Amino acid sequence: NAGVTQTPKFRILKIGQSMTLQCTQDMNHNYMYWYRQDPGMGLKLIYYSVGAGITDKGEVPNGYNVSRSTTEDFPLRLELAAPSQTSVYFCASTEFEDSPLHFGNGTRLTVT
Amino acid sequence: AQTVTQSQPEMSVQEAETVTLSCTYDTSESDYYLFWYKQPPSRQMILVIRQEAYKQQNATENRFSVNFQKAAKSFSLKISDSQLGDAAMYFCAYRSDYGNNRLAFGKGNQVVVIP
């Protein structure tokens, strides 16, 4: 059981480039989340999904897009990378609304 | 939006001693959940302990326990018999009972364990 898998682990982008952070879970969880962690800060919610085909904005959605075409996958898209998006990105999932979150190991993104 | 405040950026503790991390939060809700997560240098987020607001009894998990003061909106974590493996960032988090399991995190406390 792999749990929540995030790829890549590290990435360096130039300003204005685009990329997709991948997140896959093999636990058949309905709820999935994207958080970002800036240096010295706690995690902030970017987007979340309560099931396939349903997504909603979190606290800091600007500059990002998501889709949820399957239960397993919840990719996060950066269209025009900016230095302010330099951060560590965490994907998480949970089976029920009341259950603990399972986190991936994060993607460290640097935009220069 | 709920805010979670952790005001002690770094705490040092001798191995085998006890350390307490403070957390306060701001909410107008009566039903919610509180969590402490541990983040070691590996970056992995590990759930340490969870407290339901409707429970008066403080949660415990082995060497980890909390002091939950609902009226004061305070949720401290006590680590007893500290071990080298406890060295990590610790994040306090709040979850509304109605919010699709979305978490609001504090900025974290760095715990340093001195051998």
PDB file of N, CA and C in Angstrom, chain A residues 9-10 31 33 35 37 40-45 48 50 57 88 90 94 96-101 103-108, chain B residues 1-2 33 35 37 39 42-47 50 52 89 91 95-108:
ATOM      1  N   LYS A   9       9.778  15.043  -6.400  1.00  0.00           N
ATOM      2  CA  LYS A   9      10.182  15.414  -5.041  1.00  0.00           C
ATOM      3  C   LYS A   9      10.757  16.825  -5.015  1.00  0.00           C
ATOM      4  N   PHE A  10      11.435  17.201  -6.055  1.00  0.00           N
ATOM      5  CA  PHE A  10      12.059  18.520  -6.155  1.00  0.00           C
ATOM      6  C   PHE A  10      11.872  19.036  -7.581  1.00  0.00           C
ATOM      7  N   TYR A  31     -11.738  12.316  -0.099  1.00  0.00           N
ATOM      8  CA  TYR A  31     -11.279  13.672   0.181  1.00  0.00           C
ATOM      9  C   TYR A  31      -9.787  13.801  -0.128  1.00  0.00           C
ATOM     10  N   TYR A  33      -6.532  16.950  -0.742  1.00  0.00           N
ATOM     11  CA  TYR A  33      -6.183  18.330  -0.402  1.00  0.00           C
ATOM     12  C   TYR A  33      -4.796  18.668  -0.949  1.00  0.00           C
ATOM     13  N   TYR A  35      -1.850  21.474   0.108  1.00  0.00           N
ATOM     14  CA  TYR A  35      -1.369  22.497   1.020  1.00  0.00           C
ATOM     15  C   TYR A  35      -0.005  22.986   0.532  1.00  0.00           C
ATOM     16  N   GLN A  37       3.569  24.932   2.161  1.00  0.00           N
ATOM     17  CA  GLN A  37       4.272  25.286   3.392  1.00  0.00           C
ATOM     18  C   GLN A  37       5.429  26.199   3.037  1.00  0.00           C
ATOM     19  N   GLY A  40       9.367  28.483   7.486  1.00  0.00           N
ATOM     20  CA  GLY A  40       9.056  28.977   8.811  1.00  0.00           C
ATOM     21  C   GLY A  40       7.569  29.138   9.096  1.00  0.00           C
ATOM     22  N   MET A  41       6.738  28.571   8.248  1.00  0.00           N
ATOM     23  CA  MET A  41       5.300  28.751   8.408  1.00  0.00           C
ATOM     24  C   MET A  41       4.595  27.405   8.469  1.00  0.00           C
ATOM     25  N   GLY A  42       3.341  27.461   8.893  1.00  0.00           N
ATOM     26  CA  GLY A  42       2.508  26.270   8.841  1.00  0.00           C
ATOM     27  C   GLY A  42       1.948  26.061   7.444  1.00  0.00           C
ATOM     28  N   LEU A  43       1.183  24.989   7.305  1.00  0.00           N
ATOM     29  CA  LEU A  43       0.610  24.671   6.006  1.00  0.00           C
ATOM     30  C   LEU A  43      -0.636  25.502   5.750  1.00  0.00           C
ATOM     31  N   LYS A  44      -0.790  25.905   4.495  1.00  0.00           N
ATOM     32  CA  LYS A  44      -1.988  26.641   4.097  1.00  0.00           C
ATOM     33  C   LYS A  44      -2.681  25.903   2.965  1.00  0.00           C
ATOM     34  N   LEU A  45      -4.012  25.839   3.017  1.00  0.00           N
ATOM     35  CA  LEU A  45      -4.794  25.061   2.068  1.00  0.00           C
ATOM     36  C   LEU A  45      -4.950  25.822   0.757  1.00  0.00           C
ATOM     37  N   TYR A  48      -9.085  21.837  -2.441  1.00  0.00           N
ATOM     38  CA  TYR A  48      -9.452  20.536  -1.949  1.00  0.00           C
ATOM     39  C   TYR A  48     -10.572  19.948  -2.809  1.00  0.00           C
ATOM     40  N   VAL A  50     -13.824  16.860  -2.573  1.00  0.00           N
ATOM     41  CA  VAL A  50     -14.574  15.906  -1.742  1.00  0.00           C
ATOM     42  C   VAL A  50     -14.985  14.669  -2.545  1.00  0.00           C
ATOM     43  N   LYS A  57     -11.991  25.924  -3.688  1.00  0.00           N
ATOM     44  CA  LYS A  57     -10.847  26.728  -3.282  1.00  0.00           C
ATOM     45  C   LYS A  57     -10.633  26.651  -1.785  1.00  0.00           C
ATOM     46  N   VAL A  88       7.064  24.369  -0.279  1.00  0.00           N
ATOM     47  CA  VAL A  88       6.922  22.914  -0.264  1.00  0.00           C
ATOM     48  C   VAL A  88       5.435  22.603  -0.347  1.00  0.00           C
ATOM     49  N   PHE A  90       2.294  19.946  -0.240  1.00  0.00           N
ATOM     50  CA  PHE A  90       1.855  18.668   0.311  1.00  0.00           C
ATOM     51  C   PHE A  90       0.473  18.322  -0.208  1.00  0.00           C
ATOM     52  N   THR A  94      -8.083  11.635   2.746  1.00  0.00           N
ATOM     53  CA  THR A  94      -8.750  10.956   3.853  1.00  0.00           C
ATOM     54  C   THR A  94     -10.004  10.287   3.332  1.00  0.00           C
ATOM     55  N   PHE A  96     -12.979   9.549   5.134  1.00  0.00           N
ATOM     56  CA  PHE A  96     -14.207  10.196   5.575  1.00  0.00           C
ATOM     57  C   PHE A  96     -13.883  11.586   6.087  1.00  0.00           C
ATOM     58  N   GLU A  97     -14.909  12.378   6.221  1.00  0.00           N
ATOM     59  CA  GLU A  97     -14.701  13.742   6.692  1.00  0.00           C
ATOM     60  C   GLU A  97     -14.134  13.755   8.102  1.00  0.00           C
ATOM     61  N   ASP A  98     -14.401  12.699   8.857  1.00  0.00           N
ATOM     62  CA  ASP A  98     -14.000  12.655  10.255  1.00  0.00           C
ATOM     63  C   ASP A  98     -12.682  11.920  10.490  1.00  0.00           C
ATOM     64  N   SER A  99     -12.040  11.490   9.434  1.00  0.00           N
ATOM     65  CA  SER A  99     -10.854  10.649   9.575  1.00  0.00           C
ATOM     66  C   SER A  99      -9.581  11.475   9.530  1.00  0.00           C
ATOM     67  N   PRO A 100      -8.489  10.943  10.097  1.00  0.00           N
ATOM     68  CA  PRO A 100      -7.198  11.661  10.019  1.00  0.00           C
ATOM     69  C   PRO A 100      -6.711  11.760   8.572  1.00  0.00           C
ATOM     70  N   LEU A 101      -5.954  12.808   8.297  1.00  0.00           N
ATOM     71  CA  LEU A 101      -5.381  12.981   6.967  1.00  0.00           C
ATOM     72  C   LEU A 101      -4.134  12.117   6.799  1.00  0.00           C
ATOM     73  N   PHE A 103      -0.754  12.223   4.626  1.00  0.00           N
ATOM     74  CA  PHE A 103       0.011  13.173   3.830  1.00  0.00           C
ATOM     75  C   PHE A 103       1.022  12.455   2.943  1.00  0.00           C
ATOM     76  N   GLY A 104       1.270  13.056   1.764  1.00  0.00           N
ATOM     77  CA  GLY A 104       2.408  12.658   0.956  1.00  0.00           C
ATOM     78  C   GLY A 104       3.668  13.266   1.529  1.00  0.00           C
ATOM     79  N   ASN A 105       4.805  12.974   0.920  1.00  0.00           N
ATOM     80  CA  ASN A 105       6.087  13.446   1.437  1.00  0.00           C
ATOM     81  C   ASN A 105       6.494  14.817   0.909  1.00  0.00           C
ATOM     82  N   GLY A 106       5.662  15.420   0.103  1.00  0.00           N
ATOM     83  CA  GLY A 106       5.903  16.795  -0.301  1.00  0.00           C
ATOM     84  C   GLY A 106       6.727  16.937  -1.570  1.00  0.00           C
ATOM     85  N   THR A 107       6.526  18.076  -2.239  1.00  0.00           N
ATOM     86  CA  THR A 107       7.333  18.481  -3.402  1.00  0.00           C
ATOM     87  C   THR A 107       7.928  19.837  -3.083  1.00  0.00           C
ATOM     88  N   ARG A 108       9.260  19.922  -3.140  1.00  0.00           N
ATOM     89  CA  ARG A 108       9.915  21.215  -2.920  1.00  0.00           C
ATOM     90  C   ARG A 108      10.071  21.913  -4.258  1.00  0.00           C
TER      91      ARG A 108
ATOM     92  N   ALA B   1     -12.151  33.169   9.095  1.00  0.00           N
ATOM     93  CA  ALA B   1     -11.348  31.947   9.149  1.00  0.00           C
ATOM     94  C   ALA B   1     -10.706  31.814  10.520  1.00  0.00           C
ATOM     95  N   GLN B   2     -10.564  30.562  10.943  1.00  0.00           N
ATOM     96  CA  GLN B   2      -9.944  30.337  12.239  1.00  0.00           C
ATOM     97  C   GLN B   2      -8.447  30.610  12.166  1.00  0.00           C
ATOM     98  N   TYR B  33     -12.263  20.119  16.112  1.00  0.00           N
ATOM     99  CA  TYR B  33     -11.209  19.184  16.465  1.00  0.00           C
ATOM    100  C   TYR B  33      -9.881  19.926  16.491  1.00  0.00           C
ATOM    101  N   PHE B  35      -5.521  19.235  16.658  1.00  0.00           N
ATOM    102  CA  PHE B  35      -4.506  18.226  16.360  1.00  0.00           C
ATOM    103  C   PHE B  35      -3.113  18.784  16.660  1.00  0.00           C
ATOM    104  N   TYR B  37       0.592  17.858  14.935  1.00  0.00           N
ATOM    105  CA  TYR B  37       1.325  17.105  13.929  1.00  0.00           C
ATOM    106  C   TYR B  37       2.817  17.303  14.158  1.00  0.00           C
ATOM    107  N   GLN B  39       6.600  17.123  12.320  1.00  0.00           N
ATOM    108  CA  GLN B  39       7.283  17.115  11.027  1.00  0.00           C
ATOM    109  C   GLN B  39       8.784  16.991  11.258  1.00  0.00           C
ATOM    110  N   SER B  42      12.665  14.770   7.630  1.00  0.00           N
ATOM    111  CA  SER B  42      12.230  14.069   6.414  1.00  0.00           C
ATOM    112  C   SER B  42      11.057  14.765   5.719  1.00  0.00           C
ATOM    113  N   ARG B  43      10.452  15.734   6.370  1.00  0.00           N
ATOM    114  CA  ARG B  43       9.336  16.529   5.845  1.00  0.00           C
ATOM    115  C   ARG B  43       7.980  15.836   6.001  1.00  0.00           C
ATOM    116  N   GLN B  44       7.982  14.573   6.380  1.00  0.00           N
ATOM    117  CA  GLN B  44       6.721  13.846   6.515  1.00  0.00           C
ATOM    118  C   GLN B  44       5.861  14.466   7.612  1.00  0.00           C
ATOM    119  N   MET B  45       4.571  14.565   7.389  1.00  0.00           N
ATOM    120  CA  MET B  45       3.638  15.074   8.398  1.00  0.00           C
ATOM    121  C   MET B  45       3.031  13.880   9.121  1.00  0.00           C
ATOM    122  N   ILE B  46       3.234  13.828  10.444  1.00  0.00           N
ATOM    123  CA  ILE B  46       2.805  12.676  11.235  1.00  0.00           C
ATOM    124  C   ILE B  46       1.837  13.150  12.302  1.00  0.00           C
ATOM    125  N   LEU B  47       0.661  12.562  12.334  1.00  0.00           N
ATOM    126  CA  LEU B  47      -0.316  12.909  13.357  1.00  0.00           C
ATOM    127  C   LEU B  47       0.162  12.383  14.706  1.00  0.00           C
ATOM    128  N   ARG B  50      -4.949  13.888  18.757  1.00  0.00           N
ATOM    129  CA  ARG B  50      -6.160  14.569  18.321  1.00  0.00           C
ATOM    130  C   ARG B  50      -7.099  14.718  19.501  1.00  0.00           C
ATOM    131  N   GLU B  52     -11.152  16.007  20.444  1.00  0.00           N
ATOM    132  CA  GLU B  52     -12.461  16.493  20.044  1.00  0.00           C
ATOM    133  C   GLU B  52     -12.917  17.528  21.062  1.00  0.00           C
ATOM    134  N   MET B  89       9.702  19.682  14.010  1.00  0.00           N
ATOM    135  CA  MET B  89       8.737  20.777  14.102  1.00  0.00           C
ATOM    136  C   MET B  89       7.400  20.182  14.511  1.00  0.00           C
ATOM    137  N   PHE B  91       3.318  21.109  14.778  1.00  0.00           N
ATOM    138  CA  PHE B  91       2.288  22.035  14.330  1.00  0.00           C
ATOM    139  C   PHE B  91       0.970  21.736  15.034  1.00  0.00           C
ATOM    140  N   ARG B  95      -9.637  22.072  13.135  1.00  0.00           N
ATOM    141  CA  ARG B  95     -10.544  21.629  12.097  1.00  0.00           C
ATOM    142  C   ARG B  95     -11.970  21.843  12.552  1.00  0.00           C
ATOM    143  N   SER B  96     -12.728  22.560  11.765  1.00  0.00           N
ATOM    144  CA  SER B  96     -14.140  22.749  12.067  1.00  0.00           C
ATOM    145  C   SER B  96     -14.884  21.430  11.925  1.00  0.00           C
ATOM    146  N   ASP B  97     -15.961  21.308  12.638  1.00  0.00           N
ATOM    147  CA  ASP B  97     -16.791  20.113  12.515  1.00  0.00           C
ATOM    148  C   ASP B  97     -17.595  20.111  11.230  1.00  0.00           C
ATOM    149  N   TYR B  98     -17.591  21.244  10.517  1.00  0.00           N
ATOM    150  CA  TYR B  98     -18.437  21.370   9.340  1.00  0.00           C
ATOM    151  C   TYR B  98     -17.648  21.677   8.081  1.00  0.00           C
ATOM    152  N   GLY B  99     -16.355  21.514   8.111  1.00  0.00           N
ATOM    153  CA  GLY B  99     -15.533  22.095   7.062  1.00  0.00           C
ATOM    154  C   GLY B  99     -14.890  21.133   6.088  1.00  0.00           C
ATOM    155  N   ASN B 100     -15.459  19.948   5.869  1.00  0.00           N
ATOM    156  CA  ASN B 100     -14.857  19.018   4.910  1.00  0.00           C
ATOM    157  C   ASN B 100     -13.417  18.661   5.258  1.00  0.00           C
ATOM    158  N   ASN B 101     -13.140  18.599   6.537  1.00  0.00           N
ATOM    159  CA  ASN B 101     -11.836  18.143   7.025  1.00  0.00           C
ATOM    160  C   ASN B 101     -10.695  19.072   6.628  1.00  0.00           C
ATOM    161  N   ARG B 102     -10.981  20.356   6.404  1.00  0.00           N
ATOM    162  CA  ARG B 102      -9.913  21.294   6.100  1.00  0.00           C
ATOM    163  C   ARG B 102      -9.237  21.725   7.399  1.00  0.00           C
ATOM    164  N   LEU B 103      -7.913  21.739   7.385  1.00  0.00           N
ATOM    165  CA  LEU B 103      -7.150  22.084   8.566  1.00  0.00           C
ATOM    166  C   LEU B 103      -6.579  23.494   8.465  1.00  0.00           C
ATOM    167  N   ALA B 104      -6.568  24.203   9.599  1.00  0.00           N
ATOM    168  CA  ALA B 104      -5.853  25.475   9.718  1.00  0.00           C
ATOM    169  C   ALA B 104      -4.687  25.239  10.662  1.00  0.00           C
ATOM    170  N   PHE B 105      -3.476  25.550  10.216  1.00  0.00           N
ATOM    171  CA  PHE B 105      -2.264  25.250  10.967  1.00  0.00           C
ATOM    172  C   PHE B 105      -1.667  26.495  11.601  1.00  0.00           C
ATOM    173  N   GLY B 106      -0.997  26.281  12.741  1.00  0.00           N
ATOM    174  CA  GLY B 106      -0.136  27.314  13.296  1.00  0.00           C
ATOM    175  C   GLY B 106       1.215  27.298  12.596  1.00  0.00           C
ATOM    176  N   LYS B 107       2.117  28.212  13.038  1.00  0.00           N
ATOM    177  CA  LYS B 107       3.411  28.334  12.375  1.00  0.00           C
ATOM    178  C   LYS B 107       4.418  27.287  12.817  1.00  0.00           C
ATOM    179  N   GLY B 108       4.140  26.611  13.905  1.00  0.00           N
ATOM    180  CA  GLY B 108       5.012  25.529  14.325  1.00  0.00           C
ATOM    181  C   GLY B 108       5.944  25.891  15.459  1.00  0.00           C
TER     182      GLY B 108
END
